[in-house]
PDB file of C-alpha atoms in Angstrom:
ATOM      1  CA  UNK Q  12      -1.119  11.390  41.346  1.00  0.00           C
ATOM      2  CA  UNK Q  13      -0.869  13.987  38.627  1.00  0.00           C
ATOM      3  CA  UNK Q  14       2.300  13.819  36.569  1.00  0.00           C
ATOM      4  CA  UNK Q  15       4.155  16.613  34.826  1.00  0.00           C
ATOM      5  CA  UNK Q  16       4.130  14.630  31.568  1.00  0.00           C
ATOM      6  CA  UNK Q  17       1.294  12.953  29.675  1.00  0.00           C
ATOM      7  CA  UNK Q  18       0.929   9.194  29.442  1.00  0.00           C
ATOM      8  CA  UNK Q  19       1.950   9.296  25.765  1.00  0.00           C
ATOM      9  CA  UNK Q  20       5.160  11.180  26.605  1.00  0.00           C
ATOM     10  CA  UNK Q  21       5.992   8.766  29.420  1.00  0.00           C
ATOM     11  CA  UNK Q  22       5.422   5.781  27.124  1.00  0.00           C
ATOM     12  CA  UNK Q  23       7.735   7.354  24.533  1.00  0.00           C
ATOM     13  CA  UNK Q  24      10.392   7.870  27.219  1.00  0.00           C
ATOM     14  CA  UNK Q  25      10.056   4.223  28.247  1.00  0.00           C
ATOM     15  CA  UNK Q  26      10.868   3.109  24.692  1.00  0.00           C
ATOM     16  CA  UNK Q  27      14.039   5.216  24.848  1.00  0.00           C
ATOM     17  CA  UNK Q  28      15.051   3.848  28.254  1.00  0.00           C
ATOM     18  CA  UNK Q  29      14.516   0.301  26.973  1.00  0.00           C
ATOM     19  CA  UNK Q  30      16.738   1.119  23.945  1.00  0.00           C
ATOM     20  CA  UNK Q  31      13.944   0.220  21.535  1.00  0.00           C
ATOM     21  CA  UNK Q  32      14.165   3.616  19.844  1.00  0.00           C
ATOM     22  CA  UNK Q  33      16.989   6.186  19.741  1.00  0.00           C
ATOM     23  CA  UNK Q  34      16.813   9.574  21.434  1.00  0.00           C
ATOM     24  CA  UNK Q  35      17.371  12.421  18.964  1.00  0.00           C
ATOM     25  CA  UNK Q  36      18.854  15.572  20.484  1.00  0.00           C
ATOM     26  CA  UNK Q  37      19.398  18.772  18.526  1.00  0.00           C
ATOM     27  CA  UNK Q  38      22.878  19.932  19.600  1.00  0.00           C
ATOM     28  CA  UNK Q  39      25.291  22.149  17.681  1.00  0.00           C
ATOM     29  CA  UNK Q  40      28.116  23.289  19.982  1.00  0.00           C
ATOM     30  CA  UNK Q  41      31.075  20.890  20.167  1.00  0.00           C
ATOM     31  CA  UNK Q  42      31.371  21.032  23.964  1.00  0.00           C
ATOM     32  CA  UNK Q  43      27.660  20.345  24.382  1.00  0.00           C
ATOM     33  CA  UNK Q  44      27.906  17.362  22.025  1.00  0.00           C
ATOM     34  CA  UNK Q  45      30.638  15.833  24.194  1.00  0.00           C
ATOM     35  CA  UNK Q  46      28.490  16.300  27.299  1.00  0.00           C
ATOM     36  CA  UNK Q  47      25.391  14.641  25.830  1.00  0.00           C
ATOM     37  CA  UNK Q  48      27.493  11.740  24.548  1.00  0.00           C
ATOM     38  CA  UNK Q  49      28.855  11.204  28.065  1.00  0.00           C
ATOM     39  CA  UNK Q  50      25.337  11.428  29.514  1.00  0.00           C
ATOM     40  CA  UNK Q  51      23.902   8.951  26.981  1.00  0.00           C
ATOM     41  CA  UNK Q  52      26.681   6.468  27.711  1.00  0.00           C
ATOM     42  CA  UNK Q  53      26.124   6.789  31.457  1.00  0.00           C
ATOM     43  CA  UNK Q  54      22.368   6.226  31.034  1.00  0.00           C
ATOM     44  CA  UNK Q  55      22.807   3.485  28.386  1.00  0.00           C
ATOM     45  CA  UNK Q  56      20.673   5.372  25.853  1.00  0.00           C
ATOM     46  CA  UNK Q  57      20.882   5.153  22.063  1.00  0.00           C
ATOM     47  CA  UNK Q  58      21.742   8.694  21.035  1.00  0.00           C
ATOM     48  CA  UNK Q  59      21.430  10.463  17.690  1.00  0.00           C
ATOM     49  CA  UNK Q  60      22.698  14.023  17.208  1.00  0.00           C
ATOM     50  CA  UNK Q  61      20.599  16.309  14.997  1.00  0.00           C
ATOM     51  CA  UNK Q  62      22.146  19.434  13.534  1.00  0.00           C
ATOM     52  CA  UNK Q  63      25.631  18.974  14.977  1.00  0.00           C
ATOM     53  CA  UNK Q  64      27.020  22.027  13.204  1.00  0.00           C
ATOM     54  CA  UNK Q  65      30.270  21.849  15.198  1.00  0.00           C
ATOM     55  CA  UNK Q  66      30.340  18.054  15.420  1.00  0.00           C
ATOM     56  CA  UNK Q  67      33.367  17.830  13.097  1.00  0.00           C
ATOM     57  CA  UNK Q  68      35.459  19.238  15.966  1.00  0.00           C
ATOM     58  CA  UNK Q  69      34.624  16.196  18.138  1.00  0.00           C
ATOM     59  CA  UNK Q  70      34.273  13.610  15.367  1.00  0.00           C
ATOM     60  CA  UNK Q  71      36.690  11.264  17.178  1.00  0.00           C
ATOM     61  CA  UNK Q  72      34.311  11.125  20.175  1.00  0.00           C
ATOM     62  CA  UNK Q  73      31.307  10.437  17.940  1.00  0.00           C
ATOM     63  CA  UNK Q  74      33.121   7.838  15.857  1.00  0.00           C
ATOM     64  CA  UNK Q  75      34.327   5.954  18.928  1.00  0.00           C
ATOM     65  CA  UNK Q  76      30.802   5.877  20.376  1.00  0.00           C
ATOM     66  CA  UNK Q  77      29.244   5.099  16.944  1.00  0.00           C
ATOM     67  CA  UNK Q  78      26.746   7.926  17.375  1.00  0.00           C
ATOM     68  CA  UNK Q  79      25.025   9.021  14.141  1.00  0.00           C
ATOM     69  CA  UNK Q  80      24.639  12.672  13.163  1.00  0.00           C
ATOM     70  CA  UNK Q  81      21.693  13.970  11.141  1.00  0.00           C
ATOM     71  CA  UNK Q  82      22.703  16.952   9.019  1.00  0.00           C
ATOM     72  CA  UNK Q  83      20.834  19.394   6.796  1.00  0.00           C
ATOM     73  CA  UNK Q  84      23.347  20.465   4.119  1.00  0.00           C
ATOM     74  CA  UNK Q  85      21.671  23.761   3.224  1.00  0.00           C
ATOM     75  CA  UNK Q  86      21.831  24.926   6.859  1.00  0.00           C
ATOM     76  CA  UNK Q  87      25.543  24.392   7.576  1.00  0.00           C
ATOM     77  CA  UNK Q  88      26.287  28.024   8.380  1.00  0.00           C
ATOM     78  CA  UNK Q  89      27.431  29.824  11.588  1.00  0.00           C
ATOM     79  CA  UNK Q  90      24.076  31.419  12.382  1.00  0.00           C
ATOM     80  CA  UNK Q  91      24.502  31.654  16.189  1.00  0.00           C
ATOM     81  CA  UNK Q  92      27.118  31.364  18.941  1.00  0.00           C
ATOM     82  CA  UNK Q  93      26.534  27.600  19.221  1.00  0.00           C
ATOM     83  CA  UNK Q  94      27.581  27.124  15.597  1.00  0.00           C
ATOM     84  CA  UNK Q  95      30.480  29.534  15.024  1.00  0.00           C
ATOM     85  CA  UNK Q  96      32.617  26.670  13.675  1.00  0.00           C
ATOM     86  CA  UNK Q  97      29.982  25.423  11.193  1.00  0.00           C
ATOM     87  CA  UNK Q  98      31.310  24.192   7.828  1.00  0.00           C
ATOM     88  CA  UNK Q  99      29.523  23.293   4.600  1.00  0.00           C
ATOM     89  CA  UNK Q 100      31.650  20.156   4.228  1.00  0.00           C
ATOM     90  CA  UNK Q 101      30.441  18.748   7.571  1.00  0.00           C
ATOM     91  CA  UNK Q 102      29.117  15.542   6.004  1.00  0.00           C
ATOM     92  CA  UNK Q 103      32.443  14.898   4.289  1.00  0.00           C
ATOM     93  CA  UNK Q 104      34.496  15.433   7.455  1.00  0.00           C
ATOM     94  CA  UNK Q 105      32.250  13.240   9.608  1.00  0.00           C
ATOM     95  CA  UNK Q 106      32.128  10.414   7.061  1.00  0.00           C
ATOM     96  CA  UNK Q 107      35.922  10.395   6.702  1.00  0.00           C
ATOM     97  CA  UNK Q 108      36.192  10.212  10.503  1.00  0.00           C
ATOM     98  CA  UNK Q 109      33.940   7.145  10.600  1.00  0.00           C
ATOM     99  CA  UNK Q 110      30.822   8.845  11.964  1.00  0.00           C
ATOM    100  CA  UNK Q 111      27.497   7.551  10.555  1.00  0.00           C
ATOM    101  CA  UNK Q 112      25.949  10.518   8.713  1.00  0.00           C
ATOM    102  CA  UNK Q 113      22.274  10.803   7.821  1.00  0.00           C
ATOM    103  CA  UNK Q 114      21.015  13.568   5.529  1.00  0.00           C
ATOM    104  CA  UNK Q 115      17.656  15.188   6.216  1.00  0.00           C
ATOM    105  CA  UNK Q 116      15.655  17.859   4.449  1.00  0.00           C
ATOM    106  CA  UNK Q 117      14.841  19.248   7.905  1.00  0.00           C
ATOM    107  CA  UNK Q 118      16.571  18.433  11.187  1.00  0.00           C
ATOM    108  CA  UNK Q 119      13.521  19.965  12.878  1.00  0.00           C
ATOM    109  CA  UNK Q 120      11.369  17.238  11.347  1.00  0.00           C
ATOM    110  CA  UNK Q 121       8.958  19.263   9.182  1.00  0.00           C
ATOM    111  CA  UNK Q 122       7.291  16.645   6.944  1.00  0.00           C
ATOM    112  CA  UNK Q 123       6.436  19.170   4.220  1.00  0.00           C
ATOM    113  CA  UNK Q 124      10.147  19.403   3.290  1.00  0.00           C
ATOM    114  CA  UNK Q 125      10.678  15.684   2.672  1.00  0.00           C
ATOM    115  CA  UNK Q 126      10.435  16.114  -1.095  1.00  0.00           C
ATOM    116  CA  UNK Q 127      13.734  18.053  -0.998  1.00  0.00           C
ATOM    117  CA  UNK Q 128      15.809  15.207   0.401  1.00  0.00           C
ATOM    118  CA  UNK Q 129      17.656  14.411  -2.823  1.00  0.00           C
ATOM    119  CA  UNK Q 130      18.543  18.090  -3.326  1.00  0.00           C
ATOM    120  CA  UNK Q 131      19.994  18.133   0.190  1.00  0.00           C
ATOM    121  CA  UNK Q 132      22.072  15.057  -0.671  1.00  0.00           C
ATOM    122  CA  UNK Q 133      23.248  16.805  -3.838  1.00  0.00           C
ATOM    123  CA  UNK Q 134      24.462  19.757  -1.752  1.00  0.00           C
ATOM    124  CA  UNK Q 135      26.483  17.359   0.399  1.00  0.00           C
ATOM    125  CA  UNK Q 136      28.048  15.919  -2.772  1.00  0.00           C
ATOM    126  CA  UNK Q 137      28.890  19.423  -3.979  1.00  0.00           C
ATOM    127  CA  UNK Q 138      30.702  19.995  -0.661  1.00  0.00           C
ATOM    128  CA  UNK Q 139      32.906  16.922  -1.144  1.00  0.00           C
ATOM    129  CA  UNK Q 140      30.835  13.939  -0.003  1.00  0.00           C
ATOM    130  CA  UNK Q 141      30.952  10.991  -2.387  1.00  0.00           C
ATOM    131  CA  UNK Q 142      27.747  10.073  -4.218  1.00  0.00           C
ATOM    132  CA  UNK Q 143      27.855   6.604  -2.656  1.00  0.00           C
ATOM    133  CA  UNK Q 144      28.065   8.046   0.879  1.00  0.00           C
ATOM    134  CA  UNK Q 145      25.314  10.573   0.138  1.00  0.00           C
ATOM    135  CA  UNK Q 146      23.067   7.807  -1.178  1.00  0.00           C
ATOM    136  CA  UNK Q 147      23.716   5.708   1.952  1.00  0.00           C
ATOM    137  CA  UNK Q 148      22.885   8.759   4.064  1.00  0.00           C
ATOM    138  CA  UNK Q 149      19.323   8.917   2.694  1.00  0.00           C
ATOM    139  CA  UNK Q 150      18.635   5.189   2.207  1.00  0.00           C
ATOM    140  CA  UNK Q 151      20.626   2.508   4.038  1.00  0.00           C
ATOM    141  CA  UNK Q 152      21.603   4.362   7.229  1.00  0.00           C
ATOM    142  CA  UNK Q 153      18.124   5.762   8.043  1.00  0.00           C
ATOM    143  CA  UNK Q 154      16.596   2.342   7.355  1.00  0.00           C
ATOM    144  CA  UNK Q 155      19.153   0.613   9.557  1.00  0.00           C
ATOM    145  CA  UNK Q 156      18.740   3.112  12.402  1.00  0.00           C
ATOM    146  CA  UNK Q 157      14.975   3.655  12.506  1.00  0.00           C
ATOM    147  CA  UNK Q 158      13.385   0.670  10.718  1.00  0.00           C
ATOM    148  CA  UNK Q 159      15.678  -2.368  11.133  1.00  0.00           C
ATOM    149  CA  UNK Q 160      12.749  -4.775  11.408  1.00  0.00           C
ATOM    150  CA  UNK Q 161      11.298  -3.601   8.076  1.00  0.00           C
ATOM    151  CA  UNK Q 162      14.426  -4.501   6.076  1.00  0.00           C
ATOM    152  CA  UNK Q 163      14.580  -1.333   4.000  1.00  0.00           C
ATOM    153  CA  UNK Q 164      17.397   0.808   2.650  1.00  0.00           C
ATOM    154  CA  UNK Q 165      19.249  -1.511   0.261  1.00  0.00           C
ATOM    155  CA  UNK Q 166      18.572  -3.489  -2.900  1.00  0.00           C
ATOM    156  CA  UNK Q 167      19.371  -7.120  -2.110  1.00  0.00           C
ATOM    157  CA  UNK Q 168      17.723 -10.480  -1.530  1.00  0.00           C
ATOM    158  CA  UNK Q 169      15.472 -10.494   1.534  1.00  0.00           C
ATOM    159  CA  UNK Q 170      14.883  -6.741   1.624  1.00  0.00           C
ATOM    160  CA  UNK Q 171      11.498  -5.079   1.142  1.00  0.00           C
ATOM    161  CA  UNK Q 172      12.064  -3.881  -2.454  1.00  0.00           C
ATOM    162  CA  UNK Q 173      11.176  -0.205  -2.110  1.00  0.00           C
ATOM    163  CA  UNK Q 174      12.860   1.245  -5.201  1.00  0.00           C
ATOM    164  CA  UNK Q 175      12.822   4.246  -7.526  1.00  0.00           C
ATOM    165  CA  UNK Q 176      14.113   4.310 -11.113  1.00  0.00           C
ATOM    166  CA  UNK Q 177      15.457   7.763 -12.034  1.00  0.00           C
ATOM    167  CA  UNK Q 178      15.952   9.221 -15.499  1.00  0.00           C
ATOM    168  CA  UNK Q 179      19.494  10.255 -14.515  1.00  0.00           C
ATOM    169  CA  UNK Q 180      21.559  11.208 -11.492  1.00  0.00           C
ATOM    170  CA  UNK Q 181      18.998  11.339  -8.644  1.00  0.00           C
ATOM    171  CA  UNK Q 182      20.853  14.294  -7.104  1.00  0.00           C
ATOM    172  CA  UNK Q 183      20.383  16.408 -10.248  1.00  0.00           C
ATOM    173  CA  UNK Q 184      17.343  18.704 -10.335  1.00  0.00           C
ATOM    174  CA  UNK Q 185      16.692  17.777 -13.974  1.00  0.00           C
ATOM    175  CA  UNK Q 186      16.259  14.059 -13.143  1.00  0.00           C
ATOM    176  CA  UNK Q 187      12.777  12.664 -12.613  1.00  0.00           C
ATOM    177  CA  UNK Q 188      11.360   9.433 -11.265  1.00  0.00           C
ATOM    178  CA  UNK Q 189      10.344   7.142 -14.125  1.00  0.00           C
ATOM    179  CA  UNK Q 190       9.107   4.193 -12.041  1.00  0.00           C
ATOM    180  CA  UNK Q 191       8.687   3.235  -8.390  1.00  0.00           C
ATOM    181  CA  UNK Q 192       7.989   0.065  -6.455  1.00  0.00           C
ATOM    182  CA  UNK Q 193       6.831  -0.342  -2.862  1.00  0.00           C
ATOM    183  CA  UNK Q 194       7.299  -3.813  -1.384  1.00  0.00           C
ATOM    184  CA  UNK Q 195       7.978  -4.966  -4.959  1.00  0.00           C
ATOM    185  CA  UNK Q 196       4.676  -3.647  -6.335  1.00  0.00           C
ATOM    186  CA  UNK Q 197       4.692  -1.039  -9.154  1.00  0.00           C
ATOM    187  CA  UNK Q 198       3.227   2.327  -8.159  1.00  0.00           C
ATOM    188  CA  UNK Q 199       1.181   4.821 -10.162  1.00  0.00           C
ATOM    189  CA  UNK Q 200       3.320   7.977 -10.281  1.00  0.00           C
ATOM    190  CA  UNK Q 201       0.545  10.225 -11.503  1.00  0.00           C
ATOM    191  CA  UNK Q 202      -0.324  13.009  -9.067  1.00  0.00           C
ATOM    192  CA  UNK Q 203      -3.277  15.384  -8.851  1.00  0.00           C
ATOM    193  CA  UNK Q 204      -1.653  17.864 -11.222  1.00  0.00           C
ATOM    194  CA  UNK Q 205      -1.136  15.141 -13.840  1.00  0.00           C
ATOM    195  CA  UNK Q 206      -4.762  14.024 -13.602  1.00  0.00           C
ATOM    196  CA  UNK Q 207      -6.055  17.604 -13.867  1.00  0.00           C
ATOM    197  CA  UNK Q 208      -3.854  18.166 -16.926  1.00  0.00           C
ATOM    198  CA  UNK Q 209      -5.232  15.014 -18.601  1.00  0.00           C
ATOM    199  CA  UNK Q 210      -8.779  16.008 -17.730  1.00  0.00           C
ATOM    200  CA  UNK Q 211      -8.618  19.509 -19.226  1.00  0.00           C
ATOM    201  CA  UNK Q 212      -6.610  18.446 -22.271  1.00  0.00           C
ATOM    202  CA  UNK Q 213      -9.439  16.042 -23.121  1.00  0.00           C
ATOM    203  CA  UNK Q 214     -11.973  18.858 -22.722  1.00  0.00           C
ATOM    204  CA  UNK Q 215      -9.996  21.128 -25.056  1.00  0.00           C
ATOM    205  CA  UNK Q 216      -9.738  18.522 -27.783  1.00  0.00           C
ATOM    206  CA  UNK Q 217     -13.486  17.947 -27.649  1.00  0.00           C
ATOM    207  CA  UNK Q 218     -14.306  21.588 -28.507  1.00  0.00           C
TER     208      UNK Q 218
END
């Protein structure tokens, strides 16, 4: 018979029901967060809250259930009725309450904003989050939650050795990546702009 969902969507739902992957729900209002936590526990589903602008009001519920919250520090403002109690120190409050906090450059999942992740972490630090907690929020915790079998997110024996060497504080805009390794292998950091610059500098010097 015809189904209301595609085969791909049903297969994705099966992974959630089997607890192989977490279900990410974008919820901001505190009362709604409590309801989805209760629902996830009743259905035995691994839940992750995205946004969670009022989640600090129910941090005890989230901490007890060990439910992570994905925040976007530059969007922690009361922009609608569901987020009237939004605070810019959300990451700090949740972390102190024992809630796992992940920092994202977009809780909506736009991949073109991924290059802003360290600036988002810097905003969380400005609002009171420690640098260590902010670093965990963009390295260890995402790796542990989404890619546990790949052993990523920390620098220690047995891990995959994905690393970046920064010229200074990675949360400072003036810092730049000086070296990078993926699975322990050095990476070429030159991009298209660098190669075009080298190309036309050579042409100028030949005139």
